[in-house]
XYZ file of C-alpha atoms in Angstrom:
344
model
C 0.088 0.002 0.020
C 2.837 2.174 1.042
C 4.804 1.524 -2.274
C 1.676 2.101 -3.972
C 1.437 5.610 -2.384
C 5.018 6.526 -3.180
C 4.377 5.563 -6.667
C 1.534 8.037 -7.158
C 3.470 10.840 -5.774
C 6.290 10.345 -7.758
C 4.588 10.304 -10.557
C 2.321 13.284 -10.108
C 5.928 15.174 -9.380
C 7.268 14.017 -12.808
C 3.848 15.417 -14.466
C 4.048 18.576 -12.720
C 7.671 18.717 -13.663
C 6.862 18.412 -17.182
C 4.169 20.783 -17.409
C 6.350 23.319 -15.986
C 9.318 22.673 -18.202
C 6.853 22.798 -21.218
C 5.688 26.173 -19.550
C 9.031 27.491 -19.487
C 10.111 25.926 -23.298
C 7.019 27.816 -24.205
C 8.341 31.108 -22.995
C 11.591 30.619 -24.292
C 10.328 29.567 -27.839
C 8.816 33.032 -27.812
C 11.275 35.603 -29.228
C 10.897 38.796 -27.362
C 11.862 41.672 -29.434
C 13.194 44.391 -27.703
C 13.362 47.894 -29.095
C 16.248 50.385 -28.633
C 15.656 53.832 -27.344
C 17.597 56.135 -29.210
C 18.462 59.284 -27.618
C 18.992 62.201 -30.303
C 21.780 64.200 -30.086
C 22.101 67.036 -28.241
C 19.173 65.718 -25.942
C 19.245 65.519 -22.425
C 18.807 61.364 -21.278
C 14.867 60.959 -20.799
C 13.301 60.896 -17.424
C 11.058 57.813 -18.454
C 11.601 54.689 -16.460
C 12.326 52.021 -19.243
C 13.033 49.026 -17.185
C 9.125 49.365 -15.884
C 7.729 48.693 -18.886
C 10.707 47.566 -21.596
C 9.992 48.773 -25.179
C 9.504 45.562 -27.834
C 8.063 45.745 -31.169
C 5.175 43.465 -30.147
C 4.182 45.847 -27.572
C 4.763 48.684 -29.817
C 2.469 47.127 -32.554
C -0.405 46.131 -29.959
C -0.213 49.670 -28.592
C -0.342 51.323 -32.028
C -3.787 49.271 -32.796
C -5.186 50.307 -29.489
C -4.557 53.874 -30.359
C -6.491 53.686 -33.735
C -9.041 51.573 -32.418
C -12.653 53.291 -31.935
C -13.951 50.404 -29.652
C -11.970 51.780 -26.691
C -14.619 54.538 -27.036
C -18.610 54.168 -26.051
C -19.941 54.279 -29.485
C -16.886 53.473 -31.755
C -16.442 56.934 -32.833
C -13.453 58.460 -30.933
C -9.994 56.441 -30.681
C -6.957 58.094 -29.212
C -6.214 58.818 -32.811
C -9.476 61.140 -33.560
C -7.866 63.347 -31.226
C -4.274 62.877 -31.945
C -4.083 62.815 -35.693
C -0.343 62.290 -37.264
C -1.210 64.668 -39.987
C -1.171 67.357 -37.077
C 1.672 65.860 -35.158
C -0.851 64.033 -33.050
C -3.049 67.077 -32.365
C -6.337 67.661 -33.508
C -6.196 68.782 -36.998
C -7.298 72.812 -37.460
C -9.816 72.619 -34.637
C -9.614 74.559 -31.479
C -11.147 71.700 -28.925
C -11.654 67.985 -29.938
C -14.934 66.368 -30.733
C -16.288 63.634 -27.919
C -18.874 61.065 -27.356
C -22.537 62.338 -27.684
C -21.160 65.889 -29.822
C -19.620 67.014 -26.697
C -16.138 68.972 -27.051
C -13.459 68.270 -24.888
C -11.979 71.178 -22.499
C -8.643 71.731 -24.131
C -6.942 71.990 -27.105
C -5.387 68.314 -27.566
C -1.709 68.914 -27.372
C 0.938 67.202 -29.698
C 2.227 63.613 -28.510
C 6.039 63.329 -29.115
C 8.695 63.189 -27.064
C 6.961 62.245 -23.765
C 10.006 60.198 -22.648
C 10.892 63.511 -21.413
C 7.867 64.678 -19.629
C 8.173 63.988 -16.050
C 4.383 64.568 -15.868
C 1.548 64.990 -18.503
C -1.477 66.928 -19.209
C -1.456 70.828 -19.585
C -2.206 71.051 -15.982
C 0.391 68.416 -14.808
C -2.396 66.063 -13.185
C -1.424 62.844 -15.028
C 1.439 61.149 -13.121
C 1.896 58.547 -15.529
C 0.492 57.834 -19.086
C -1.602 55.283 -17.479
C -3.609 57.502 -15.485
C -3.992 59.723 -18.712
C -5.078 57.097 -20.621
C -7.670 56.048 -18.122
C -8.810 59.496 -17.825
C -9.387 59.974 -21.296
C -11.207 56.724 -22.061
C -13.710 57.081 -19.373
C -14.333 60.764 -19.512
C -18.261 60.985 -20.049
C -16.929 63.908 -22.601
C -14.075 62.243 -24.713
C -14.256 58.524 -25.142
C -16.968 57.587 -22.088
C -16.113 53.935 -22.014
C -15.611 51.662 -19.102
C -12.523 49.515 -18.716
C -14.476 46.546 -18.566
C -16.296 47.495 -21.510
C -12.732 47.638 -23.370
C -11.517 44.559 -22.063
C -15.036 42.550 -23.046
C -14.728 43.772 -26.569
C -10.855 43.108 -26.846
C -11.217 39.798 -25.791
C -14.094 38.732 -28.514
C -11.542 39.815 -31.132
C -9.119 36.751 -32.056
C -6.199 39.046 -33.635
C -6.218 40.971 -30.368
C -5.814 37.653 -28.301
C -3.270 36.961 -30.894
C -1.177 40.313 -30.417
C -1.636 40.227 -26.526
C 0.231 37.030 -26.635
C 2.899 37.816 -28.597
C 3.394 40.901 -26.460
C 2.991 39.551 -23.032
C 3.408 35.819 -23.674
C -0.262 34.816 -23.151
C -3.666 35.851 -24.282
C -4.772 37.549 -20.917
C -6.348 41.000 -21.584
C -5.668 43.292 -18.607
C -6.138 46.927 -17.848
C -1.974 47.189 -16.839
C -1.349 45.137 -20.040
C -3.873 47.520 -22.114
C -1.958 50.600 -20.684
C 1.740 49.115 -20.977
C 1.114 48.386 -24.468
C -0.208 51.998 -25.098
C 2.719 53.259 -23.534
C 5.326 51.658 -25.656
C 3.673 53.223 -28.433
C 3.488 56.830 -27.090
C 6.772 56.860 -25.584
C 8.468 55.463 -28.890
C 7.075 58.872 -30.631
C 10.318 60.752 -31.095
C 10.322 64.402 -33.212
C 14.038 64.898 -33.695
C 14.661 65.593 -37.246
C 13.303 68.981 -38.446
C 15.382 71.494 -40.434
C 16.581 73.174 -36.727
C 18.130 69.590 -35.864
C 19.912 69.047 -39.309
C 21.533 72.488 -39.034
C 22.614 71.798 -35.421
C 24.124 68.330 -36.904
C 25.604 69.993 -39.544
C 23.345 68.641 -42.130
C 21.705 71.809 -43.587
C 21.839 75.820 -43.110
C 19.369 78.415 -41.931
C 18.422 81.010 -44.720
C 19.363 84.512 -43.479
C 15.426 84.843 -42.377
C 15.699 81.793 -40.282
C 18.934 82.740 -38.728
C 17.438 85.964 -37.723
C 14.730 84.622 -36.407
C 16.528 82.167 -34.542
C 18.408 84.957 -32.869
C 15.049 86.610 -32.097
C 14.069 83.259 -30.458
C 17.253 82.991 -28.287
C 16.616 86.479 -26.839
C 13.011 86.608 -26.625
C 11.698 82.999 -26.325
C 14.412 80.544 -25.259
C 14.153 81.640 -21.237
C 10.454 79.401 -21.217
C 10.911 77.428 -24.742
C 14.234 76.077 -23.769
C 16.095 73.503 -26.431
C 16.313 71.207 -27.694
C 12.544 69.967 -26.152
C 11.689 73.800 -26.458
C 9.602 73.469 -23.336
C 10.913 73.856 -19.682
C 8.139 71.711 -18.719
C 7.157 74.674 -15.986
C 3.506 76.082 -15.819
C 2.850 79.982 -16.322
C 0.170 82.397 -16.783
C 0.662 84.029 -20.339
C -1.723 86.699 -20.033
C -4.913 85.255 -21.483
C -7.793 86.111 -19.691
C -10.137 83.240 -18.572
C -12.801 82.026 -21.325
C -16.157 82.196 -19.243
C -17.514 79.346 -20.761
C -14.969 77.083 -20.151
C -13.903 78.607 -16.638
C -10.735 76.875 -17.153
C -8.100 78.208 -14.677
C -5.533 75.347 -15.580
C -2.785 74.344 -12.312
C -5.135 75.707 -9.962
C -7.572 73.007 -10.772
C -4.883 70.573 -9.587
C -3.392 72.202 -6.766
C -6.264 74.321 -5.463
C -3.757 77.076 -4.924
C -4.623 80.883 -6.226
C -1.257 81.131 -6.882
C -1.620 78.761 -9.880
C -4.542 80.372 -11.396
C -4.576 80.802 -15.392
C -1.359 78.989 -15.171
C -0.601 75.957 -18.165
C 2.234 73.866 -19.031
C 4.535 76.225 -21.751
C 4.137 73.953 -24.772
C 6.821 72.727 -26.772
C 7.003 74.553 -29.985
C 8.108 71.603 -32.064
C 5.730 71.393 -34.917
C 4.067 74.439 -34.102
C 3.429 75.011 -37.975
C 0.884 72.119 -37.939
C -0.424 71.973 -34.362
C -3.166 74.997 -35.257
C -4.930 76.005 -33.100
C -3.119 77.544 -30.246
C -3.169 78.226 -26.503
C -4.496 75.909 -23.899
C -8.240 76.025 -25.292
C -7.438 76.845 -29.281
C -8.941 80.299 -29.009
C -5.742 81.172 -31.448
C -6.220 80.029 -35.276
C -2.505 80.816 -36.541
C 0.689 80.395 -34.758
C 1.344 84.223 -35.740
C -1.861 85.458 -33.852
C 0.063 83.693 -30.900
C 3.409 85.847 -31.070
C 0.806 88.991 -31.721
C -0.470 88.013 -28.236
C 2.951 88.176 -26.400
C 3.540 91.591 -28.405
C 0.393 93.439 -27.492
C -2.143 91.415 -25.944
C -1.262 90.652 -22.712
C -3.798 90.628 -19.967
C -2.267 91.794 -16.622
C -3.112 89.654 -13.113
C -1.586 88.574 -10.100
C -0.262 85.609 -11.469
C 1.160 86.846 -14.500
C 4.534 85.601 -15.367
C 6.834 87.885 -14.481
C 8.682 88.131 -18.262
C 5.373 89.200 -19.394
C 4.651 92.407 -17.883
C 5.234 94.365 -20.633
C 4.787 91.656 -23.212
C 7.416 90.807 -25.442
C 8.794 93.930 -27.429
C 8.582 92.511 -31.312
C 9.218 94.653 -34.617
C 7.165 93.405 -37.590
C 10.546 92.135 -39.200
C 11.186 90.368 -36.194
C 8.003 88.582 -35.648
C 8.329 87.557 -39.703
C 11.431 86.347 -38.523
C 10.571 84.300 -35.539
C 7.502 82.293 -38.019
C 10.438 81.711 -40.376
C 12.376 80.152 -37.722
C 9.646 78.433 -35.986
C 8.941 76.529 -39.141
C 12.174 74.689 -39.092
C 11.106 73.101 -36.372
C 8.628 71.030 -38.612
C 9.865 67.725 -38.500
C 8.082 65.902 -41.745
C 10.274 62.572 -41.091
C 8.149 62.234 -38.038
C 5.115 63.246 -39.589
C 5.431 60.707 -42.229
C 6.764 57.888 -40.645
C 5.048 54.774 -41.590
C 5.404 52.901 -38.097
C 3.079 55.549 -36.531
C 0.481 55.778 -38.683
C -2.801 53.191 -38.650
């Protein structure tokens, strides 16, 4: 009797070990195609924690599919890519504010999605401590995508191709909220813009025209304190003298900190690809970039939290304005805009 019991125990151990070995083999047989994140010449080291979510080709592919999939919204009409369109450097093409579920509009002008690996926090008011927080907020917001996380998971699980992508990216077919966010994060972090004419000039591969060079000189003298090179933002929050829109009642950073000292402060936006990211300002109230420059020349509204550097506006001649516009156009990155890996 004892011998028979020992035999059964031994057999179970062998079978269990065989199953574990097969599982290890399946993991070993799965090729994980890691992606190298290349820091562009002249750029600082990114602040993103790559070790927490290593970039892989299959994670990137899954993230890209999720980004453009309308099923992440309640009615199937509003994927992430409907507000962040490649043709406009991943902003909403020629819209002040994006459209959302049930004929709604978003609160703010959609910012461009690029160089996010260098962002310490996200959203124009700094309310997003991680990309996962941003994804969940936009997906579940009733005026944006208006979906629930269980609803998304349920829809994805019914798609055999999605199950295949999850297996390739994560080793099995389990569809979870965490995995959705990790895949999307890999796609977002891969969106790097660093091949504009400006970049080529500083790599010795191109030369500014006289007007562009003059505009660059104006920029360094009057704009660079906030729009620091090479990212063209210093990630601070500033009141730039735009009055509050009475209909939107958006006081920016103050919504996060509840401090009156942060009233009307918004993150300094990057000027990269600014030629194509119309409309401008946090709520898209300015339709062309030149209007933003003209605001600094003569439209700054005084208020207690106005950035001290703007108390007298930014003095510019008409010639300097034209030169500055010419320089801003050198920040357009056609390589980034036309990269087929970033498109649906």
